[in-house]
CSV table of C-alpha atoms in Angstrom, one decimal:
chain,number,residue,atom,x,y,z
I,1,ASP,CA,90.9,-77.5,57.3
I,2,ALA,CA,91.6,-74.3,59.1
I,3,GLY,CA,90.2,-72.2,56.3
I,4,VAL,CA,92.0,-69.3,54.6
I,5,ILE,CA,94.7,-67.9,56.9
I,6,GLN,CA,95.9,-64.3,56.6
I,7,SER,CA,98.6,-62.6,58.6
I,8,PRO,CA,99.0,-60.2,60.2
I,9,ARG,CA,95.4,-59.4,61.4
I,10,HIS,CA,96.4,-55.8,62.0
I,11,GLU,CA,99.2,-53.8,60.7
I,12,VAL,CA,100.1,-50.2,61.5
I,13,THR,CA,103.0,-48.7,59.6
I,14,GLU,CA,104.4,-45.3,58.7
I,15,MET,CA,104.1,-43.8,55.3
I,16,GLY,CA,106.9,-44.9,53.1
I,17,GLN,CA,107.5,-48.3,54.7
I,18,GLU,CA,107.2,-51.6,53.0
I,19,VAL,CA,104.2,-53.7,54.0
I,20,THR,CA,103.8,-57.4,53.2
I,21,LEU,CA,100.5,-59.2,53.7
I,22,ARG,CA,100.4,-63.0,53.7
I,23,CYS,CA,97.8,-65.6,52.8
I,24,LYS,CA,97.6,-69.3,53.0
I,25,PRO,CA,94.7,-70.7,50.9
I,26,ILE,CA,92.7,-73.8,51.7
I,27,SER,CA,94.5,-76.9,50.7
I,28,GLY,CA,93.5,-78.2,47.3
I,29,HIS,CA,92.1,-74.9,46.1
I,30,ASN,CA,93.6,-73.6,42.9
I,31,SER,CA,92.3,-70.0,42.6
I,32,LEU,CA,93.4,-67.3,45.0
I,33,PHE,CA,92.0,-63.7,45.1
I,34,TRP,CA,93.2,-60.6,46.8
I,35,TYR,CA,90.5,-57.9,47.6
I,36,ARG,CA,90.7,-54.5,49.2
I,37,GLN,CA,87.7,-53.2,51.2
I,38,THR,CA,87.1,-49.5,51.9
I,39,MET,CA,84.1,-47.5,52.7
I,40,MET,CA,84.3,-45.5,49.5
I,41,ARG,CA,85.0,-48.2,47.0
I,42,GLY,CA,83.5,-51.3,48.6
I,43,LEU,CA,85.2,-54.7,47.8
I,44,GLU,CA,87.7,-54.3,44.9
I,45,LEU,CA,89.4,-57.2,43.3
I,46,LEU,CA,93.1,-56.4,43.1
I,47,ILE,CA,94.5,-59.6,41.5
I,48,TYR,CA,93.8,-63.3,41.2
I,49,PHE,CA,95.8,-66.4,40.5
I,50,ASN,CA,94.9,-69.7,39.0
I,51,ASN,CA,97.3,-72.6,39.6
I,52,ASN,CA,99.8,-70.1,41.1
I,53,VAL,CA,99.8,-68.0,37.9
I,54,PRO,CA,98.5,-64.4,37.9
I,55,ILE,CA,95.6,-64.1,35.6
I,56,ASP,CA,94.3,-60.6,36.0
I,57,ASP,CA,96.1,-57.8,37.9
I,58,SER,CA,94.2,-54.9,36.3
I,59,GLY,CA,92.8,-54.1,39.8
I,60,MET,CA,96.2,-53.4,41.3
I,61,PRO,CA,96.0,-49.7,41.8
I,62,GLU,CA,99.6,-48.7,41.2
I,63,ASP,CA,103.1,-50.1,40.7
I,64,ARG,CA,103.6,-49.8,44.4
I,65,PHE,CA,101.5,-52.9,44.7
I,66,SER,CA,102.8,-56.3,43.8
I,67,ALA,CA,101.6,-59.9,44.5
I,68,LYS,CA,103.2,-63.3,44.2
I,69,MET,CA,102.2,-66.9,44.6
I,70,PRO,CA,105.4,-68.9,44.7
I,71,ASN,CA,103.5,-72.2,45.5
I,72,ALA,CA,100.0,-73.5,45.9
I,73,SER,CA,100.0,-72.8,49.6
I,74,PHE,CA,101.2,-69.3,50.0
I,75,SER,CA,100.7,-65.8,48.5
I,76,THR,CA,101.9,-62.3,49.4
I,77,LEU,CA,100.7,-58.9,48.6
I,78,LYS,CA,103.3,-56.2,49.0
I,79,ILE,CA,103.0,-52.4,49.1
I,80,GLN,CA,106.2,-50.5,48.7
I,81,PRO,CA,106.2,-47.6,49.6
I,82,SER,CA,103.0,-47.5,51.5
I,83,GLU,CA,100.8,-44.4,51.6
I,84,PRO,CA,98.0,-43.3,54.0
I,85,ARG,CA,95.4,-43.9,51.2
I,86,ASP,CA,96.4,-47.6,51.2
I,87,SER,CA,94.7,-47.9,54.6
I,88,ALA,CA,92.0,-50.5,54.2
I,89,VAL,CA,91.1,-54.1,55.0
I,90,TYR,CA,92.7,-56.6,52.7
I,91,PHE,CA,91.0,-59.9,52.2
I,92,CYS,CA,92.4,-63.1,50.6
I,93,ALA,CA,90.0,-65.7,49.3
I,94,SER,CA,90.5,-69.1,47.7
I,95,ARG,CA,88.3,-71.4,45.5
I,96,ASN,CA,88.5,-74.9,44.2
I,97,ARG,CA,88.8,-75.9,40.6
I,98,PHE,CA,85.1,-76.6,40.3
I,99,ASN,CA,84.4,-72.9,40.5
I,100,THR,CA,82.2,-73.2,43.6
I,101,GLU,CA,82.1,-70.6,46.3
I,102,ALA,CA,85.2,-68.6,47.4
I,103,PHE,CA,86.2,-68.9,51.0
I,104,PHE,CA,87.5,-65.7,52.7
I,105,GLY,CA,90.2,-65.2,55.3
I,106,GLN,CA,89.7,-62.9,58.3
I,107,GLY,CA,91.4,-60.0,56.6
I,108,THR,CA,94.3,-57.8,57.4
I,109,ARG,CA,93.4,-54.3,58.6
I,110,LEU,CA,96.2,-52.0,57.4
I,111,THR,CA,96.6,-48.5,58.7
I,112,VAL,CA,99.3,-46.3,57.2
I,113,VAL,CA,100.0,-43.2,59.2
V,1,ALA,CA,83.1,-54.5,31.2
V,2,GLN,CA,81.8,-57.0,33.7
V,3,SER,CA,80.0,-55.3,36.6
V,4,VAL,CA,77.7,-56.0,39.5
V,5,SER,CA,75.3,-53.3,40.8
V,6,GLN,CA,73.6,-53.2,44.1
V,7,HIS,CA,70.9,-50.6,44.2
V,8,ASN,CA,70.6,-50.0,47.9
V,9,HIS,CA,73.5,-48.6,49.8
V,10,HIS,CA,71.9,-48.6,53.2
V,11,VAL,CA,68.6,-50.2,54.3
V,12,ILE,CA,67.0,-49.7,57.7
V,13,LEU,CA,64.2,-52.0,58.8
V,14,SER,CA,62.4,-52.9,62.0
V,15,GLU,CA,62.4,-56.5,63.2
V,16,ALA,CA,59.8,-58.7,61.4
V,17,ALA,CA,59.8,-56.5,58.3
V,18,SER,CA,60.4,-58.1,54.9
V,19,LEU,CA,63.6,-57.6,53.1
V,20,GLU,CA,64.5,-57.4,49.4
V,21,LEU,CA,68.0,-56.3,48.2
V,22,GLY,CA,68.5,-55.7,44.6
V,23,CYS,CA,71.4,-57.0,42.5
V,24,ASN,CA,71.9,-56.7,38.7
V,25,TYR,CA,74.9,-57.9,36.7
V,26,SER,CA,76.4,-57.1,33.4
V,27,TYR,CA,78.1,-60.2,31.9
V,28,GLY,CA,78.2,-61.8,28.5
V,29,GLY,CA,77.7,-65.5,29.2
V,30,THR,CA,76.5,-68.1,31.6
V,31,VAL,CA,77.1,-67.0,35.2
V,32,ASN,CA,77.3,-68.3,38.7
V,33,LEU,CA,75.7,-66.0,41.3
V,34,PHE,CA,76.3,-65.5,45.0
V,35,TRP,CA,75.2,-63.6,48.0
V,36,TYR,CA,77.7,-63.1,50.8
V,37,VAL,CA,77.2,-61.6,54.3
V,38,GLN,CA,79.7,-59.8,56.4
V,39,TYR,CA,78.8,-59.3,60.1
V,40,PRO,CA,80.4,-56.4,61.8
V,41,GLY,CA,84.1,-57.0,62.2
V,42,GLN,CA,84.1,-60.3,60.5
V,43,HIS,CA,85.0,-61.8,57.1
V,44,LEU,CA,82.6,-62.6,54.3
V,45,GLN,CA,80.5,-65.8,54.5
V,46,LEU,CA,78.4,-67.4,51.9
V,47,LEU,CA,74.6,-67.0,52.2
V,48,LEU,CA,73.5,-68.8,49.1
V,49,LYS,CA,74.6,-69.5,45.5
V,50,TYR,CA,73.0,-70.2,42.1
V,51,PHE,CA,74.7,-72.3,39.4
V,52,SER,CA,71.8,-73.8,37.5
V,53,GLY,CA,68.4,-75.3,37.8
V,54,ASP,CA,65.6,-73.9,39.9
V,55,PRO,CA,66.0,-70.1,39.8
V,56,LEU,CA,64.7,-69.7,43.3
V,57,VAL,CA,67.5,-70.7,45.7
V,58,LYS,CA,67.3,-71.0,49.5
V,59,GLY,CA,70.3,-70.3,51.7
V,60,ILE,CA,71.1,-70.2,55.4
V,61,LYS,CA,69.2,-68.3,58.0
V,62,GLY,CA,65.9,-68.1,56.0
V,63,PHE,CA,67.4,-66.1,53.1
V,64,GLU,CA,66.4,-66.8,49.5
V,65,ALA,CA,67.2,-65.3,46.1
V,66,GLU,CA,65.6,-65.4,42.7
V,67,PHE,CA,67.6,-65.5,39.5
V,68,ILE,CA,65.7,-63.7,36.6
V,69,LYS,CA,67.8,-64.2,33.5
V,70,SER,CA,65.8,-61.8,31.4
V,71,LYS,CA,66.5,-59.0,33.9
V,72,PHE,CA,70.1,-60.0,34.7
V,73,SER,CA,69.0,-59.9,38.4
V,74,PHE,CA,69.6,-61.9,41.5
V,75,ASN,CA,67.6,-60.3,44.3
V,76,LEU,CA,68.0,-61.4,47.9
V,77,ARG,CA,64.9,-61.8,50.1
V,78,LYS,CA,63.9,-62.6,53.6
V,79,PRO,CA,60.3,-62.6,54.8
V,80,SER,CA,61.0,-61.5,58.3
V,81,VAL,CA,64.3,-60.0,59.4
V,82,GLN,CA,65.8,-60.2,62.8
V,83,TRP,CA,68.1,-57.9,64.7
V,84,SER,CA,70.9,-60.4,64.2
V,85,ASP,CA,70.6,-59.9,60.4
V,86,THR,CA,72.3,-56.5,60.8
V,87,ALA,CA,75.3,-56.8,58.5
V,88,GLU,CA,76.6,-55.9,55.1
V,89,TYR,CA,75.4,-57.9,52.1
V,90,PHE,CA,77.3,-58.5,48.9
V,91,CYS,CA,76.2,-59.8,45.6
V,92,ALA,CA,78.9,-61.5,43.5
V,93,VAL,CA,79.2,-63.0,40.0
V,94,ASN,CA,81.6,-65.1,38.1
V,95,LEU,CA,81.4,-66.6,34.6
V,96,ASN,CA,80.5,-70.3,34.6
V,97,GLN,CA,84.0,-71.2,33.4
V,98,ALA,CA,86.8,-72.6,35.4
V,99,GLY,CA,89.2,-70.1,36.8
V,100,THR,CA,87.3,-66.8,36.2
V,101,ALA,CA,87.3,-63.8,38.4
V,102,LEU,CA,84.7,-63.4,41.2
V,103,ILE,CA,83.4,-59.8,41.0
V,104,PHE,CA,81.5,-58.1,43.9
V,105,GLY,CA,79.0,-55.4,44.1
V,106,LYS,CA,79.6,-52.5,46.4
V,107,GLY,CA,77.5,-54.0,49.1
V,108,THR,CA,74.3,-53.0,51.0
V,109,THR,CA,74.4,-52.3,54.7
V,110,LEU,CA,71.3,-53.6,56.5
V,111,SER,CA,70.5,-52.2,59.9
V,112,VAL,CA,67.7,-53.9,61.8
V,113,SER,CA,66.2,-52.2,64.9
V,114,SER,CA,64.6,-54.3,67.6
């Protein structure tokens, strides 16, 4: 398996634009997590899904953020409109149903100017 | 609320020094515990994990961690660090139930000088 795949790896956008981050979890994994990493806040859990269903989105900072998981092999995190304070590295991770370790993607470095 | 605390924000050591990074958690229930490492510019990778059994667990690259239930702690140790251990280290916890959230501490940056 190629592991968790995120795209794009880098994104630079202007304030006010819509940004969509993508994640393909490891095949057979049924939990998917979206995290945001910044120097100030560390690694924050934004939202996670079990069996494609959002379980806890209390970490989503504002209504500008939304996430979907239309099927077991794909998830998106959307920011609309984007703001400079959204600049961060966004990680996606997946885990199998036995609750063992989560595997992380390479991350998307988002810069909003 | 569930939380994970890492006491050290930045640790600076010389090569061959011993390392101990603290981690405490606040959870009501049986937990699974993890340490992840993030090398500069890379994604998080698992160092070691504890689910049950022997509270002293050994991971990759000579790292080990001890689960002390009475102290809600899971400290990471290495007897002799190397320059290549320079990285950020994260403690993480989830409840020992299927489909629960994996919560991370804020991380500890380790800088090892040669």
